[in-house]
Amino acid sequence: MHAPLHHIVYISRSLATPLEVEDILARARPANAGRGLTGSLVFTGGHFAQWLEGPAGAVADTLAAITADTRHEAVRTLREGKLPARRFAAWQMAFAEAPGTDDLLASLLASSDLPQERIERLLERLFKP
């Protein structure tokens, strides 16, 4: 029997150079494969948004490592919980650049209250499998 699927979506302010983003992807893809994780990373130039999915323990451990990573700051969870099916089953780590959404992610990080409908619209736009 397979462990139930769990997912988490977060945003953060990037402190990474373009070469460091390449390094993140090069290391994350094989690590995620070994942990049974799939997902997508969006880089706006000034921010990250990431969708991670897989076994709950692997998702939690990976998020702890991400939160401790000095290549970004202000990690904010937008959504987490059980997941009926993988959204990114074919990707250990899909990657997209979205420079036009940098201001939007900055405003979400600065907001004290995030309306759920706004989060859902953002997720639909950023994380199309």
Coordinates of C-alpha atoms in Angstrom, one line a residue:
M1 CA 0.0 0.0 0.0
H2 CA 1.3 3.5 -0.9
A3 CA 1.6 6.2 1.7
P4 CA -1.1 8.9 1.3
L5 CA 0.0 11.9 -0.8
H6 CA 0.7 15.2 0.8
H7 CA 1.5 18.5 -0.8
I8 CA 2.7 21.9 0.2
V9 CA 3.0 25.2 -1.8
Y10 CA 5.1 28.0 -0.6
I11 CA 6.5 31.3 -1.8
S12 CA 9.8 33.0 -0.7
R13 CA 12.0 35.9 -1.5
S14 CA 15.0 34.8 -3.6
L15 CA 18.6 35.6 -2.7
A16 CA 19.9 33.2 -5.4
T17 CA 21.9 34.0 -8.4
P18 CA 21.0 32.4 -11.7
L19 CA 23.8 29.9 -11.3
E20 CA 22.5 29.0 -7.8
V21 CA 19.1 28.4 -9.3
E22 CA 20.6 25.9 -11.7
D23 CA 22.4 24.2 -8.8
I24 CA 19.1 24.0 -6.9
L25 CA 17.5 22.2 -9.8
A26 CA 20.6 19.9 -10.4
R27 CA 20.5 18.8 -6.8
A28 CA 16.8 18.7 -6.2
R29 CA 15.8 16.5 -9.1
P30 CA 17.8 13.3 -8.1
A31 CA 17.1 14.0 -4.4
N32 CA 13.4 14.2 -5.1
A33 CA 13.4 11.0 -7.1
G34 CA 15.0 9.2 -4.2
R35 CA 12.4 10.6 -1.8
G36 CA 9.3 9.9 -4.0
L37 CA 8.7 13.7 -4.5
T38 CA 7.5 15.4 -7.5
G39 CA 6.7 19.1 -8.1
S40 CA 7.4 22.4 -9.8
L41 CA 9.6 25.4 -9.0
V42 CA 8.8 28.8 -10.4
F43 CA 11.4 31.5 -10.3
T44 CA 10.4 35.1 -10.9
G45 CA 13.8 36.7 -10.6
G46 CA 13.1 38.0 -7.1
H47 CA 10.9 35.2 -5.7
F48 CA 10.3 31.5 -5.7
A49 CA 7.1 29.6 -5.7
Q50 CA 7.2 25.9 -5.3
W51 CA 4.7 23.0 -5.3
L52 CA 6.0 19.8 -3.6
E53 CA 4.0 16.5 -3.5
G54 CA 4.7 13.1 -2.2
P55 CA 4.8 11.2 1.1
A56 CA 4.1 13.5 4.1
G57 CA 7.4 12.8 5.8
A58 CA 9.4 13.5 2.7
V59 CA 7.5 16.7 2.0
A60 CA 8.0 17.9 5.6
D61 CA 11.7 17.0 5.6
T62 CA 12.3 18.7 2.3
L63 CA 10.4 21.9 3.4
A64 CA 12.6 22.0 6.6
A65 CA 15.7 21.9 4.4
I66 CA 14.3 24.5 2.1
T67 CA 13.4 26.8 5.0
A68 CA 17.0 26.6 6.2
D69 CA 18.5 27.3 2.8
T70 CA 20.2 30.7 2.7
R71 CA 19.5 31.2 -1.0
H72 CA 16.1 32.6 0.0
E73 CA 14.2 34.1 2.9
A74 CA 10.6 34.8 4.1
V75 CA 9.3 31.3 3.3
R76 CA 5.5 31.5 3.5
T77 CA 3.2 28.5 3.1
L78 CA 0.2 29.1 0.9
R79 CA -1.4 25.7 1.0
E80 CA -0.8 22.2 2.4
G81 CA -2.6 19.0 3.0
K82 CA -3.6 15.7 1.6
L83 CA -3.7 15.3 -2.2
P84 CA -5.9 12.8 -4.1
A85 CA -3.5 12.5 -7.0
R86 CA -0.1 13.9 -8.1
R87 CA -0.3 17.1 -10.2
F88 CA 3.3 16.8 -11.4
A89 CA 3.7 13.0 -11.6
A90 CA 6.1 13.2 -14.5
W91 CA 8.4 15.7 -12.9
Q92 CA 10.9 15.3 -10.1
M93 CA 11.1 19.1 -10.4
A94 CA 9.5 21.0 -13.2
F95 CA 10.9 24.5 -13.7
A96 CA 9.5 27.7 -15.1
E97 CA 10.5 31.3 -15.1
A98 CA 7.8 33.9 -14.5
P99 CA 9.4 37.3 -14.3
G100 CA 6.0 39.1 -14.8
T101 CA 4.7 37.7 -11.5
D102 CA 7.5 39.1 -9.2
D103 CA 5.4 42.0 -7.9
L104 CA 2.5 39.7 -7.2
L105 CA 4.6 37.4 -5.1
A106 CA 6.2 40.3 -3.3
S107 CA 2.7 41.6 -2.4
L108 CA 1.6 38.2 -1.2
L109 CA 4.6 38.0 1.1
A110 CA 3.9 41.4 2.5
S111 CA 0.1 40.7 3.0
S112 CA -1.0 39.9 6.5
D113 CA -4.2 38.3 5.2
L114 CA -4.4 36.1 2.1
P115 CA -7.8 35.5 0.7
Q116 CA -8.1 31.8 -0.4
E117 CA -9.6 32.7 -3.8
R118 CA -6.6 34.8 -4.6
I119 CA -4.3 32.0 -3.6
E120 CA -6.2 29.5 -5.8
R121 CA -6.1 31.8 -8.8
L122 CA -2.3 32.2 -8.4
L123 CA -1.8 28.5 -8.1
E124 CA -3.8 27.8 -11.2
R125 CA -1.7 30.3 -13.2
L126 CA 1.7 29.3 -11.8
F127 CA 1.4 25.6 -11.6
K128 CA -0.1 24.3 -14.8
P129 CA 1.2 20.7 -15.2

